mmCIF file of C-alpha atoms (C1' of nucleotides) and ligand atoms in Angstrom:
data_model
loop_
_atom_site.group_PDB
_atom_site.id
_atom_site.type_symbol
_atom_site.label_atom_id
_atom_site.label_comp_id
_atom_site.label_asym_id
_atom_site.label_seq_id
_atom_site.Cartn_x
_atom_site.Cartn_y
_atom_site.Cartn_z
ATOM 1 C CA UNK A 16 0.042 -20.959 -23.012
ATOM 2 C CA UNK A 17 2.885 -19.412 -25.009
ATOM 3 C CA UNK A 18 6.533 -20.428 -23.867
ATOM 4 C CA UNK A 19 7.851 -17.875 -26.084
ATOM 5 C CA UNK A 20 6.387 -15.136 -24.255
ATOM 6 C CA UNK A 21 8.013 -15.712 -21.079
ATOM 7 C CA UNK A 22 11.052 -16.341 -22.772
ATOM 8 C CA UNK A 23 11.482 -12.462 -24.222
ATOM 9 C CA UNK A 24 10.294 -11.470 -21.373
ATOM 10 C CA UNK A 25 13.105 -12.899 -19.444
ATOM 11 C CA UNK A 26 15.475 -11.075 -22.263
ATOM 12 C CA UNK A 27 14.129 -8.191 -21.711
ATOM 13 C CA UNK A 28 14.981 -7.455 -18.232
ATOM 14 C CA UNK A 29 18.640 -6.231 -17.346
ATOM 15 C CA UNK A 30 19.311 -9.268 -15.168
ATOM 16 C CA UNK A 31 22.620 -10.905 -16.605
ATOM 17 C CA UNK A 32 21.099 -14.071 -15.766
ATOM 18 C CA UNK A 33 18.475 -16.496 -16.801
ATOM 19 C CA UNK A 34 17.500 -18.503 -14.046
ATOM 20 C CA UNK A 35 14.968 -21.511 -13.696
ATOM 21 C CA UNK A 36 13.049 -19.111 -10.982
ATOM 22 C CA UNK A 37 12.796 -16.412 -13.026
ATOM 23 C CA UNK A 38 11.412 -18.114 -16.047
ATOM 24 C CA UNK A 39 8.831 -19.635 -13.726
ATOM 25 C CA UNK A 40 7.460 -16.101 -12.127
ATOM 26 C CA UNK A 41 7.209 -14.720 -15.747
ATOM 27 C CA UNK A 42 5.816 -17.948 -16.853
ATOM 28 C CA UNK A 43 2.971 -17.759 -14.333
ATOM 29 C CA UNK A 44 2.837 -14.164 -15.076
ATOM 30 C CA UNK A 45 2.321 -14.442 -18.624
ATOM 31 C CA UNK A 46 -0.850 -16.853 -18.030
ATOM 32 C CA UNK A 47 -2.610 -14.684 -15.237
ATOM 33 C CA UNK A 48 -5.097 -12.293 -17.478
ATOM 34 C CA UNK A 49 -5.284 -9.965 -14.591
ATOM 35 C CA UNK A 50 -4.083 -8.632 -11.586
ATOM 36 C CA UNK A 51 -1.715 -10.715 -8.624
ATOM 37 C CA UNK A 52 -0.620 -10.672 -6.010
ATOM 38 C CA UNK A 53 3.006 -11.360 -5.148
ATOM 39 C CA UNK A 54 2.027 -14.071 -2.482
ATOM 40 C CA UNK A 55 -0.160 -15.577 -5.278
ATOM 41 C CA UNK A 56 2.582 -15.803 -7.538
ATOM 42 C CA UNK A 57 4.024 -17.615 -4.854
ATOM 43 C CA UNK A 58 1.206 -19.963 -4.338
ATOM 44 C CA UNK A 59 1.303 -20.875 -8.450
ATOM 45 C CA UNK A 60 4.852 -21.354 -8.784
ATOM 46 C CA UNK A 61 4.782 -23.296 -5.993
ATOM 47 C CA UNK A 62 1.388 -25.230 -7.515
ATOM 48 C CA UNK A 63 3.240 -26.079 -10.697
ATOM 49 C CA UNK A 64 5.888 -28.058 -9.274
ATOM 50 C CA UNK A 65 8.894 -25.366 -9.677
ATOM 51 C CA UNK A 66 9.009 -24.075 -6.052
ATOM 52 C CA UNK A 67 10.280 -19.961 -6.196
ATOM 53 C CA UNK A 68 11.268 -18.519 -2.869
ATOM 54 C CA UNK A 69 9.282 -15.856 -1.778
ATOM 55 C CA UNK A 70 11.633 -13.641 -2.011
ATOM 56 C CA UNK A 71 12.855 -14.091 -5.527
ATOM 57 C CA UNK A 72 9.055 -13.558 -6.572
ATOM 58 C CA UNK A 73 9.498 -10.391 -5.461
ATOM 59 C CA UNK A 74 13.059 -9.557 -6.526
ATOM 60 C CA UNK A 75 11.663 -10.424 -9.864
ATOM 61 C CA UNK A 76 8.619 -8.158 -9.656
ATOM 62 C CA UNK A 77 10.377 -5.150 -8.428
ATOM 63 C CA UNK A 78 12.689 -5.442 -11.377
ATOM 64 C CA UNK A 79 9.534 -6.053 -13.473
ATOM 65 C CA UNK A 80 8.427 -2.653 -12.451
ATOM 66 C CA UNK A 81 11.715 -0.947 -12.466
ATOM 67 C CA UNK A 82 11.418 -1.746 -16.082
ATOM 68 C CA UNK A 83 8.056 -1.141 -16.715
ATOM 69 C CA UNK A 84 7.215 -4.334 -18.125
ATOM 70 C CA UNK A 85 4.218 -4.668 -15.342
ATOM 71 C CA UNK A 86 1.390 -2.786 -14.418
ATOM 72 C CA UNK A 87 0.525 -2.138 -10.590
ATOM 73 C CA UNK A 88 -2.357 -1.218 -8.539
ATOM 74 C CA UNK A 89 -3.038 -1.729 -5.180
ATOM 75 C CA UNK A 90 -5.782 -3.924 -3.629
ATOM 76 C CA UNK A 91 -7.809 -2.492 -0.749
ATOM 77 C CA UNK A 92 -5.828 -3.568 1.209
ATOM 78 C CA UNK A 93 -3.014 -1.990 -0.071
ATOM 79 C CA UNK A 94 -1.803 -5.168 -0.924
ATOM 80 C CA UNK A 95 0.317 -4.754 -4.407
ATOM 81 C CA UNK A 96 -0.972 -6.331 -7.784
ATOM 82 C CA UNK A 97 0.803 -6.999 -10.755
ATOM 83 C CA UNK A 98 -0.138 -7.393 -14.512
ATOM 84 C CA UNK A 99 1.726 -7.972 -17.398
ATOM 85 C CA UNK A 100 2.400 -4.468 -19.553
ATOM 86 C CA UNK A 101 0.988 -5.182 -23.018
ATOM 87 C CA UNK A 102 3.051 -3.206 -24.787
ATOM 88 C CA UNK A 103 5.708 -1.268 -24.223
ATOM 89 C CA UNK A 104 3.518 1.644 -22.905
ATOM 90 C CA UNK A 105 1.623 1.701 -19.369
ATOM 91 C CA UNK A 106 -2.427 1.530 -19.096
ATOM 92 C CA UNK A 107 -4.752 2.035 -16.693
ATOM 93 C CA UNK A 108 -7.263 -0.284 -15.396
ATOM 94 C CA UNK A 109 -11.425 -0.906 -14.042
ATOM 95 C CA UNK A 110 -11.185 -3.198 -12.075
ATOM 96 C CA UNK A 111 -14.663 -4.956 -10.639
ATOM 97 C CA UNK A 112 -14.619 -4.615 -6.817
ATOM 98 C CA UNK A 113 -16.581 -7.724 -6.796
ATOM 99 C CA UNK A 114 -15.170 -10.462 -8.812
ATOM 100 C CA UNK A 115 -11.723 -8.842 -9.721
ATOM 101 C CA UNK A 116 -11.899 -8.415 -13.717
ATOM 102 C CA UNK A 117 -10.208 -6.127 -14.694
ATOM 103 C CA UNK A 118 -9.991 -3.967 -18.204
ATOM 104 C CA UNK A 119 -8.167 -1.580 -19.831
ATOM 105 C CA UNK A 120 -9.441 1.393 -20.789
ATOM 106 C CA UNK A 121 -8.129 3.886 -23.063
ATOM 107 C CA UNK A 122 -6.785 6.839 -20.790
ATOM 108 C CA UNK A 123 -5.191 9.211 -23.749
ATOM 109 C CA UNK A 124 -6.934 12.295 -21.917
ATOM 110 C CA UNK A 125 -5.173 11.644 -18.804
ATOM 111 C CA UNK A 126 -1.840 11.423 -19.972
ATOM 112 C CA UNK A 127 -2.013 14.506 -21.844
ATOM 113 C CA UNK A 128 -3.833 15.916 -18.434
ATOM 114 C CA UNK A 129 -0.799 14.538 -16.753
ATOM 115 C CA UNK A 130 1.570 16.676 -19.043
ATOM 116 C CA UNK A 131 -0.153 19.472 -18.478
ATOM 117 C CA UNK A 132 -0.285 19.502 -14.753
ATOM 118 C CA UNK A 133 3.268 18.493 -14.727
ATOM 119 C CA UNK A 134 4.766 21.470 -17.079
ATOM 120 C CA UNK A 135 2.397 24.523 -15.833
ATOM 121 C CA UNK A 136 3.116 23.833 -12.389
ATOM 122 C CA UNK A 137 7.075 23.323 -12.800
ATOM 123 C CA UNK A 138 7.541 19.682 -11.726
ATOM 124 C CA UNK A 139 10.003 16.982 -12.934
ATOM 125 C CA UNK A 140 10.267 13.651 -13.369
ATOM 126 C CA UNK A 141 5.653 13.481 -13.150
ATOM 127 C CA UNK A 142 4.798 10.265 -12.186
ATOM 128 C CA UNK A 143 1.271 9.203 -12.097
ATOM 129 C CA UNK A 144 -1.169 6.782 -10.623
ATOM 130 C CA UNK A 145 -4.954 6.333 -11.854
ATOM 131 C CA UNK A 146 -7.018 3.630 -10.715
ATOM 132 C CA UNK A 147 -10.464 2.715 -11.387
ATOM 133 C CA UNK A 148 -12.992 0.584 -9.651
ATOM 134 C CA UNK A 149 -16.132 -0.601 -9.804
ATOM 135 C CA UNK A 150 -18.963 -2.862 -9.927
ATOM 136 C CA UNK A 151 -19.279 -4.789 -13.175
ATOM 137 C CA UNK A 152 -22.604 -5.751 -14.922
ATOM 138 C CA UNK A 153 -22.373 -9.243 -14.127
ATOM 139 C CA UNK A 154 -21.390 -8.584 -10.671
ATOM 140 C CA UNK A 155 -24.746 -6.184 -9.967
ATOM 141 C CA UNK A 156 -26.811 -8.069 -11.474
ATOM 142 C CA UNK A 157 -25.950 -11.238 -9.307
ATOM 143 C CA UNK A 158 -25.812 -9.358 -5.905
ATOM 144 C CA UNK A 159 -28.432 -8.380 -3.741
ATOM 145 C CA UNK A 160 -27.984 -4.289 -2.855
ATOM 146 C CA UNK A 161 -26.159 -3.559 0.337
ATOM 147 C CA UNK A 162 -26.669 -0.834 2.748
ATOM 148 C CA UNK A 163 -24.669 1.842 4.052
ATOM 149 C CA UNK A 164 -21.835 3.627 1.540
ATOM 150 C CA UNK A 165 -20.240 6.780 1.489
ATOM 151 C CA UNK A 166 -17.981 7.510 -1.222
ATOM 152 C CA UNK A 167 -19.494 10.400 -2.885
ATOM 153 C CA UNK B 29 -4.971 28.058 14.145
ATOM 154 C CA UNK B 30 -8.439 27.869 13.693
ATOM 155 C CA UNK B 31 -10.195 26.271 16.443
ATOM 156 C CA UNK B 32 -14.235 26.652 15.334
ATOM 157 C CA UNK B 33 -12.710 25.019 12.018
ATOM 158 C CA UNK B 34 -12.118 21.580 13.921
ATOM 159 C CA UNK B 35 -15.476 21.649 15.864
ATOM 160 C CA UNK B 36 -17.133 22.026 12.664
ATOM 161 C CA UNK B 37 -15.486 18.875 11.403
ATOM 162 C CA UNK B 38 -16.832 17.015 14.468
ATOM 163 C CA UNK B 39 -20.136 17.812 14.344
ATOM 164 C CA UNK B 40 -19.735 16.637 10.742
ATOM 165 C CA UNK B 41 -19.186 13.107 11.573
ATOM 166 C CA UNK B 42 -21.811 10.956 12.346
ATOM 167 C CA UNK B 43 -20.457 9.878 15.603
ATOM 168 C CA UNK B 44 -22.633 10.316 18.441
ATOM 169 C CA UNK B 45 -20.315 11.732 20.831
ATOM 170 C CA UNK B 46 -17.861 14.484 20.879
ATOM 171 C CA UNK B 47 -14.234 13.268 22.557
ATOM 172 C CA UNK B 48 -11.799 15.429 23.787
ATOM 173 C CA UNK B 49 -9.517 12.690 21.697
ATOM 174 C CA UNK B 50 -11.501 13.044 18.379
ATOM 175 C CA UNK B 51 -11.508 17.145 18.843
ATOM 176 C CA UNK B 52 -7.454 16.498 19.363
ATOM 177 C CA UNK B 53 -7.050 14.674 16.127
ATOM 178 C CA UNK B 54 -9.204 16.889 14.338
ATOM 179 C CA UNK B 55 -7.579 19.550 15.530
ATOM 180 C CA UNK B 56 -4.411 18.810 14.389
ATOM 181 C CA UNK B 57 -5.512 17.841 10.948
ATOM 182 C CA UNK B 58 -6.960 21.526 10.837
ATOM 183 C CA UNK B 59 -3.219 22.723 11.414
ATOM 184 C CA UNK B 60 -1.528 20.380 9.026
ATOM 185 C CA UNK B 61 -1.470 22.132 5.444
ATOM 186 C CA UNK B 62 0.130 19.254 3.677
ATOM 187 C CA UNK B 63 -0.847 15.197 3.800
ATOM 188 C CA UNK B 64 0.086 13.395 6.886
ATOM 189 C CA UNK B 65 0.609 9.628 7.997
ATOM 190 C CA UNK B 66 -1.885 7.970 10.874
ATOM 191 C CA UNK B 67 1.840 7.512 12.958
ATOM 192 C CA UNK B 68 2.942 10.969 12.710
ATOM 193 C CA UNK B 69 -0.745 12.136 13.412
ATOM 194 C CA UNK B 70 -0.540 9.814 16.573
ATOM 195 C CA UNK B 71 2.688 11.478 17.763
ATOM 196 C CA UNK B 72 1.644 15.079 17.377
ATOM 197 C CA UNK B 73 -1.196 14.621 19.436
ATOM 198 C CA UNK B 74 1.684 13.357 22.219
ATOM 199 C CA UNK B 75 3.316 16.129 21.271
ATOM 200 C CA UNK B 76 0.575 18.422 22.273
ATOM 201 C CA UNK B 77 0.246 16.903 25.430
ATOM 202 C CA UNK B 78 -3.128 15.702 24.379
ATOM 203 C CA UNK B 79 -2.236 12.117 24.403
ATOM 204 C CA UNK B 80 -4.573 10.060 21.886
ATOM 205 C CA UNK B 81 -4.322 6.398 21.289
ATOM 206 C CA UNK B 82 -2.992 5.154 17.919
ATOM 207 C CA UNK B 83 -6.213 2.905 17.813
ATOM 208 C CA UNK B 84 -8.255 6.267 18.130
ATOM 209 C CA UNK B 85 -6.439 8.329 15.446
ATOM 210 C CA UNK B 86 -7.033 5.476 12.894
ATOM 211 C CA UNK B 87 -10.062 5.288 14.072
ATOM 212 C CA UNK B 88 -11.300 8.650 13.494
ATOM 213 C CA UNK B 89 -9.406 8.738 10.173
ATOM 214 C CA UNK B 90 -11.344 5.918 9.000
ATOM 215 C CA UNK B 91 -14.778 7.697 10.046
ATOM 216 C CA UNK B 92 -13.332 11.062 7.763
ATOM 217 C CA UNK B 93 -12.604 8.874 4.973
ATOM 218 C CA UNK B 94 -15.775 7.336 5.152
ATOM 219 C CA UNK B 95 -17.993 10.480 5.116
ATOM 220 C CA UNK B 96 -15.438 12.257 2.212
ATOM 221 C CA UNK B 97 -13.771 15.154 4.726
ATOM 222 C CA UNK B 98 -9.821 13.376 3.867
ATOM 223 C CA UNK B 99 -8.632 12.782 0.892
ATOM 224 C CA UNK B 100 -5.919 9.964 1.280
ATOM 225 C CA UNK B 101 -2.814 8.902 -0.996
ATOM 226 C CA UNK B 102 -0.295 6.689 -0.290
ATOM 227 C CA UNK B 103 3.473 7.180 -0.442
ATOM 228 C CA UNK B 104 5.909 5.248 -1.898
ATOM 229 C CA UNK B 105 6.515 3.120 1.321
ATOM 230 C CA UNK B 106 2.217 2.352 1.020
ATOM 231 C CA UNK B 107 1.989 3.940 3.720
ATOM 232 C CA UNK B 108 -1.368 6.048 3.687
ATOM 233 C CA UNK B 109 -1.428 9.727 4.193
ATOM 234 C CA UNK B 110 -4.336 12.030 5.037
ATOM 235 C CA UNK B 111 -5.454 15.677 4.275
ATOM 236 C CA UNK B 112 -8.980 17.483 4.870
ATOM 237 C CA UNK B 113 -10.809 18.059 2.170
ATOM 238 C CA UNK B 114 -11.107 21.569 1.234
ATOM 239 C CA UNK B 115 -14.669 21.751 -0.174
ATOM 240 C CA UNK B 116 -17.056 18.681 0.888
ATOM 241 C CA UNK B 117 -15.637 17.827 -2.971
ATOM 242 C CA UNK B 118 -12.489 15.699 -3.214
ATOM 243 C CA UNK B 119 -9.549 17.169 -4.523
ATOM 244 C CA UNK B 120 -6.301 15.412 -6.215
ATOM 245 C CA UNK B 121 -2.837 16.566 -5.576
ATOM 246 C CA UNK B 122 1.304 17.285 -7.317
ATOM 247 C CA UNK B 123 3.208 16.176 -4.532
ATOM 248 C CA UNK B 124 6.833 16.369 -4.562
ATOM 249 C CA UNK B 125 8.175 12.825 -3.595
ATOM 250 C CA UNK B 126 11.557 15.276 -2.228
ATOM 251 C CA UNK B 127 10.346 17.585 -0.083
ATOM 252 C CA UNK B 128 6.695 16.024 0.284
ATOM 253 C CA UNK B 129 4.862 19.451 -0.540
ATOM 254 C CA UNK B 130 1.570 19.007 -2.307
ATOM 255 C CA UNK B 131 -0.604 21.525 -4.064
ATOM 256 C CA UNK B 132 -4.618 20.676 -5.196
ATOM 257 C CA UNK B 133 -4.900 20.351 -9.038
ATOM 258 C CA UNK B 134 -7.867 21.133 -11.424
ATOM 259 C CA UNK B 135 -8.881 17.931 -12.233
ATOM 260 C CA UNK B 136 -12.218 18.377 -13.816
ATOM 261 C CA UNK B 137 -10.807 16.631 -16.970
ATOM 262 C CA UNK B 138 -10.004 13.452 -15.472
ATOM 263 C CA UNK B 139 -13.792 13.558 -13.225
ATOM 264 C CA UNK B 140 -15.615 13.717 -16.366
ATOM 265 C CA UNK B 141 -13.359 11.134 -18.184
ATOM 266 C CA UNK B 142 -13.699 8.932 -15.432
ATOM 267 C CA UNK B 143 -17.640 9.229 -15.476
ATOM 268 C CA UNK B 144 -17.320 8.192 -19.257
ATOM 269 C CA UNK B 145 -15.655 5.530 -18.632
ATOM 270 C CA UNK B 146 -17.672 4.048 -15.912
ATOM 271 C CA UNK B 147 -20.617 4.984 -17.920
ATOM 272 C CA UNK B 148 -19.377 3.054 -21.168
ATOM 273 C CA UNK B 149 -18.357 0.051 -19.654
ATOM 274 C CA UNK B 150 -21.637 -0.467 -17.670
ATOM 275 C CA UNK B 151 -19.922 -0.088 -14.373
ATOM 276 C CA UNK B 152 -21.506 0.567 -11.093
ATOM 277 C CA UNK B 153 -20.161 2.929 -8.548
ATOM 278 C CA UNK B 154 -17.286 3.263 -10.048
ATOM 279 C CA UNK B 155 -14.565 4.835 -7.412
ATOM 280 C CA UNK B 156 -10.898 6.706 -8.624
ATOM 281 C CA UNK B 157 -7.540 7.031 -7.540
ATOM 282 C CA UNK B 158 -5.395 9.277 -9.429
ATOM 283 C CA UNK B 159 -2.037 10.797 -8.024
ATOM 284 C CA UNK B 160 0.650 12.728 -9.382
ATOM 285 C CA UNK B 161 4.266 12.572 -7.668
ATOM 286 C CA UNK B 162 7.240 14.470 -9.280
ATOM 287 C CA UNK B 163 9.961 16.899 -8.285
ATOM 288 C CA UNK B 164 9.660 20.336 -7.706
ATOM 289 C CA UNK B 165 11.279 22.983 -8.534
ATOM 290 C CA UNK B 166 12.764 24.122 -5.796
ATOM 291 C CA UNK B 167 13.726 20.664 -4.928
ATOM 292 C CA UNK B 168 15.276 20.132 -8.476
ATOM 293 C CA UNK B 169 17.503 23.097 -8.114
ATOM 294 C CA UNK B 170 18.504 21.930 -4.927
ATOM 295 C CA UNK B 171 19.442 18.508 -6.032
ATOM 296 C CA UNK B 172 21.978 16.669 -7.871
ATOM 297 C CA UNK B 173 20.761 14.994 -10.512
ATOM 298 C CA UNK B 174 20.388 10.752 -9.510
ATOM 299 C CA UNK B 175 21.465 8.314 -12.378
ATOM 300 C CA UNK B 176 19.274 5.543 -13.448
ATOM 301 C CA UNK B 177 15.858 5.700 -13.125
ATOM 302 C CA UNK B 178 13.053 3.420 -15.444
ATOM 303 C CA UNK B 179 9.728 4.904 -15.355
ATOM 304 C CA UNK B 180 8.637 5.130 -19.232
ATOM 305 C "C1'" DA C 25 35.685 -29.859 -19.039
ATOM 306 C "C1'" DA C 26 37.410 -27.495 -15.176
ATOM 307 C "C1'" DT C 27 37.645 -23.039 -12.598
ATOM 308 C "C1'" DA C 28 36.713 -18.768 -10.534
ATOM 309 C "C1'" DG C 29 34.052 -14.995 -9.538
ATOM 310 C "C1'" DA C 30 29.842 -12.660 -9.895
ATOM 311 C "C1'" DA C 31 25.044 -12.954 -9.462
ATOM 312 C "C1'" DA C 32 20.927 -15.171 -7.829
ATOM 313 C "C1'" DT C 33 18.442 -17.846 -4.543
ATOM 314 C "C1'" DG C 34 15.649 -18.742 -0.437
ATOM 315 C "C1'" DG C 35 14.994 -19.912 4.538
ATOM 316 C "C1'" DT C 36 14.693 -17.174 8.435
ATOM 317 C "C1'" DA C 37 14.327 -13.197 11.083
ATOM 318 C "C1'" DT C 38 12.730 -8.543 11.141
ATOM 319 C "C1'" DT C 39 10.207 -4.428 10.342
ATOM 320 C "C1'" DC C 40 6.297 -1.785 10.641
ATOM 321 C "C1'" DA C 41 1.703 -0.047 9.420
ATOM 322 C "C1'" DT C 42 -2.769 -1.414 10.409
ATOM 323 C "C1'" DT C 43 -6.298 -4.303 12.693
ATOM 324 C "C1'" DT C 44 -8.375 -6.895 16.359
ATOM 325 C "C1'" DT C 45 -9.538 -7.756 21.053
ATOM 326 C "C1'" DC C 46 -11.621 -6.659 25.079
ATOM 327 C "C1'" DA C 47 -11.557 -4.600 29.660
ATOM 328 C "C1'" DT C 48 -12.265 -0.007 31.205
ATOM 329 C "C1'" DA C 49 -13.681 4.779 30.903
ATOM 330 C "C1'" DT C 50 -16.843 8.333 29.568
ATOM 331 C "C1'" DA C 51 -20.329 11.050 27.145
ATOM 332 C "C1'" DT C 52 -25.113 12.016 27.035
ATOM 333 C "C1'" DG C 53 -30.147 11.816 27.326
ATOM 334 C "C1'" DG C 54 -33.543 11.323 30.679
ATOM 335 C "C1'" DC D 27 -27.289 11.382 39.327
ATOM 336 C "C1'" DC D 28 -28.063 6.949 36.548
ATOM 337 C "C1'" DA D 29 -28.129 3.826 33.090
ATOM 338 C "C1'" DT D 30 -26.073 2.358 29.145
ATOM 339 C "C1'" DA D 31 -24.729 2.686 24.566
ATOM 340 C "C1'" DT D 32 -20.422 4.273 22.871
ATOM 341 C "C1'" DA D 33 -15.713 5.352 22.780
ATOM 342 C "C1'" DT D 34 -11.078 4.537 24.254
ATOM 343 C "C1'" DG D 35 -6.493 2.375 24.314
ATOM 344 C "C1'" DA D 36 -2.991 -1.088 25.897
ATOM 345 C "C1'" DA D 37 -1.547 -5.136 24.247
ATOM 346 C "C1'" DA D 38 -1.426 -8.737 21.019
ATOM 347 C "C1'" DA D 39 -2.120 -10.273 16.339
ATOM 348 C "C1'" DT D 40 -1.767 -9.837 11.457
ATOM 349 C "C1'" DG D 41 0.514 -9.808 7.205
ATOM 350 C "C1'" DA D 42 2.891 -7.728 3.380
ATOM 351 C "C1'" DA D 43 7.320 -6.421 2.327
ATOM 352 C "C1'" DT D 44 12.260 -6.303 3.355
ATOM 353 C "C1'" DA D 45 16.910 -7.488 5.305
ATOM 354 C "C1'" DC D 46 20.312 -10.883 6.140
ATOM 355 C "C1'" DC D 47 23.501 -14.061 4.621
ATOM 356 C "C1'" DA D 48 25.016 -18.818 3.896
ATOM 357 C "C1'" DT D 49 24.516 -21.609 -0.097
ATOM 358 C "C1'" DT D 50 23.755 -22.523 -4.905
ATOM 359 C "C1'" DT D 51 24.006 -21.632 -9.740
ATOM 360 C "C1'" DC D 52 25.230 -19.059 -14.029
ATOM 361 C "C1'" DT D 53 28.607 -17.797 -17.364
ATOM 362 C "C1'" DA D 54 32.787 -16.177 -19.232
ATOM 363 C "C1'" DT D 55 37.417 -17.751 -19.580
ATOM 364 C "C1'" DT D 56 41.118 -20.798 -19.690
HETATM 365 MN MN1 MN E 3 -1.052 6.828 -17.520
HETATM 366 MN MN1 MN E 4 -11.429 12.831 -8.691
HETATM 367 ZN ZN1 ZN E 5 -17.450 -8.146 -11.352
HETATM 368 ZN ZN1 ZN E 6 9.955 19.528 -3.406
#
DNA sequence: AATAGAAATGGTATTCATTTTCATATATGG
DNA sequence: CCATATATGAAAATGAATACCATTTCTATT
């Protein structure tokens, strides 16, 4: 699905370079609706034919990030997961602990939350992380309750 | 500092037995104003003389994650880093990624957004991660500024 | 097209937090 | 004190992420 896609994104990093590997991690990228893993992106390149070392998959996301063309959460397992930015600007994510959907949800009251925070307690450079999980509709409704929890 | 503070936090846990190793890594957590790593939990119990095995401190982290008396981030390395909770609520925290100081936020905002969400897109026990990193100012006036940078 | 130099690649080794295993020690109720 | 369920911890395993570095591949220039 869409060669193009990859293409700009490949134009759009600083890399001086376009490489066969590159293309492929992007190309992979740009067909994944949700969240990967590194290793995964691994595993597909390496599915399609056009083997990527592991180590160029992640040379390529880091400068993904650097760039904020990606979105990242963490698994957890505190495993890193990746997903193409839509555009331009970052979102934020609920994810389904159960089958591993994801959406986006509209998180305009955080930001400006963020701001806040940031200017009345006299920090730079605010970064911020929000991540939401849960269990989806589908998900509950196909799985038999489980004891225990904790969370509160 | 504080020594009926850490018993408390024992008895809290649903553990059936009271350790002079659990007591030690409670007790230490009492002392420790700002978030701290599993590792350098480990060595300040060595450092006390109160040896405690590196098994048993991540054990007993675990258990206060579990029943809500940490709250946990992660720095930038992933690695995770622990604090008690102040008030049987959990709390978010600024942390300066310099100097590693954090202070507790009001985050009553992003709670009730969160709830919203969850609520709107039929989610189940829906669980959130939100962290704020940025440079203080004491840090910032004590630093040259860094070139590049990326973060939009 | 040939060339040179810079940048990118990827196999391998390494690091390091966290988990697992399991034999041994110990807390605790009776 | 005893029995035993529970807790401990040394050692080994796991696995994501990174470092190393010899080799390959772009790309600008002649
Ligand atoms: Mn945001
Ligand atoms: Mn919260
Ligand atoms: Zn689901
Ligand atoms: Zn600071």
């Amino acid at each position: 699905m869409s060669c193009g896609n990859a293409d700009l994104l490949v134009r759009a990093l600083p890399a001086a370079r376009r490489t066969r590997q590159r293309g492929a991690v992007l190309h992979v990228l740009v067909d994944c609706s949700d969240f990967v893993s590194a290793q995964q992106l691994h595993a597909l390149t390496t599915a399609d034919g056009i083997g990527v070392g592991l180590t160029t998959v992640y040379r390529t996301l880091r400068e993904l990030e650097a760039y904020g063309r990606v979105d990242v959460v963490r698994d957890d397992a505190g495993e890193r997961l990746y997903r193409l930015r839509p555009f331009g600007r970052h979102r934020h994510y609920l994810v389904c602990r159960s089958c591993g959907r994801s959406r986006a949800v509209d998180a305009e009251v955080v930001e400006a939350w963020v701001d806040e925070i940031g200017e009345s307690a006299g920090f730079d450079a605010v970064e911020h992380t929000v991540e939401l999980t849960g269990i989806c509709a589908t998900c509950r409704s196909a799985t038999p309750p489980l004891a225990g929890g904790g969370e509160q």
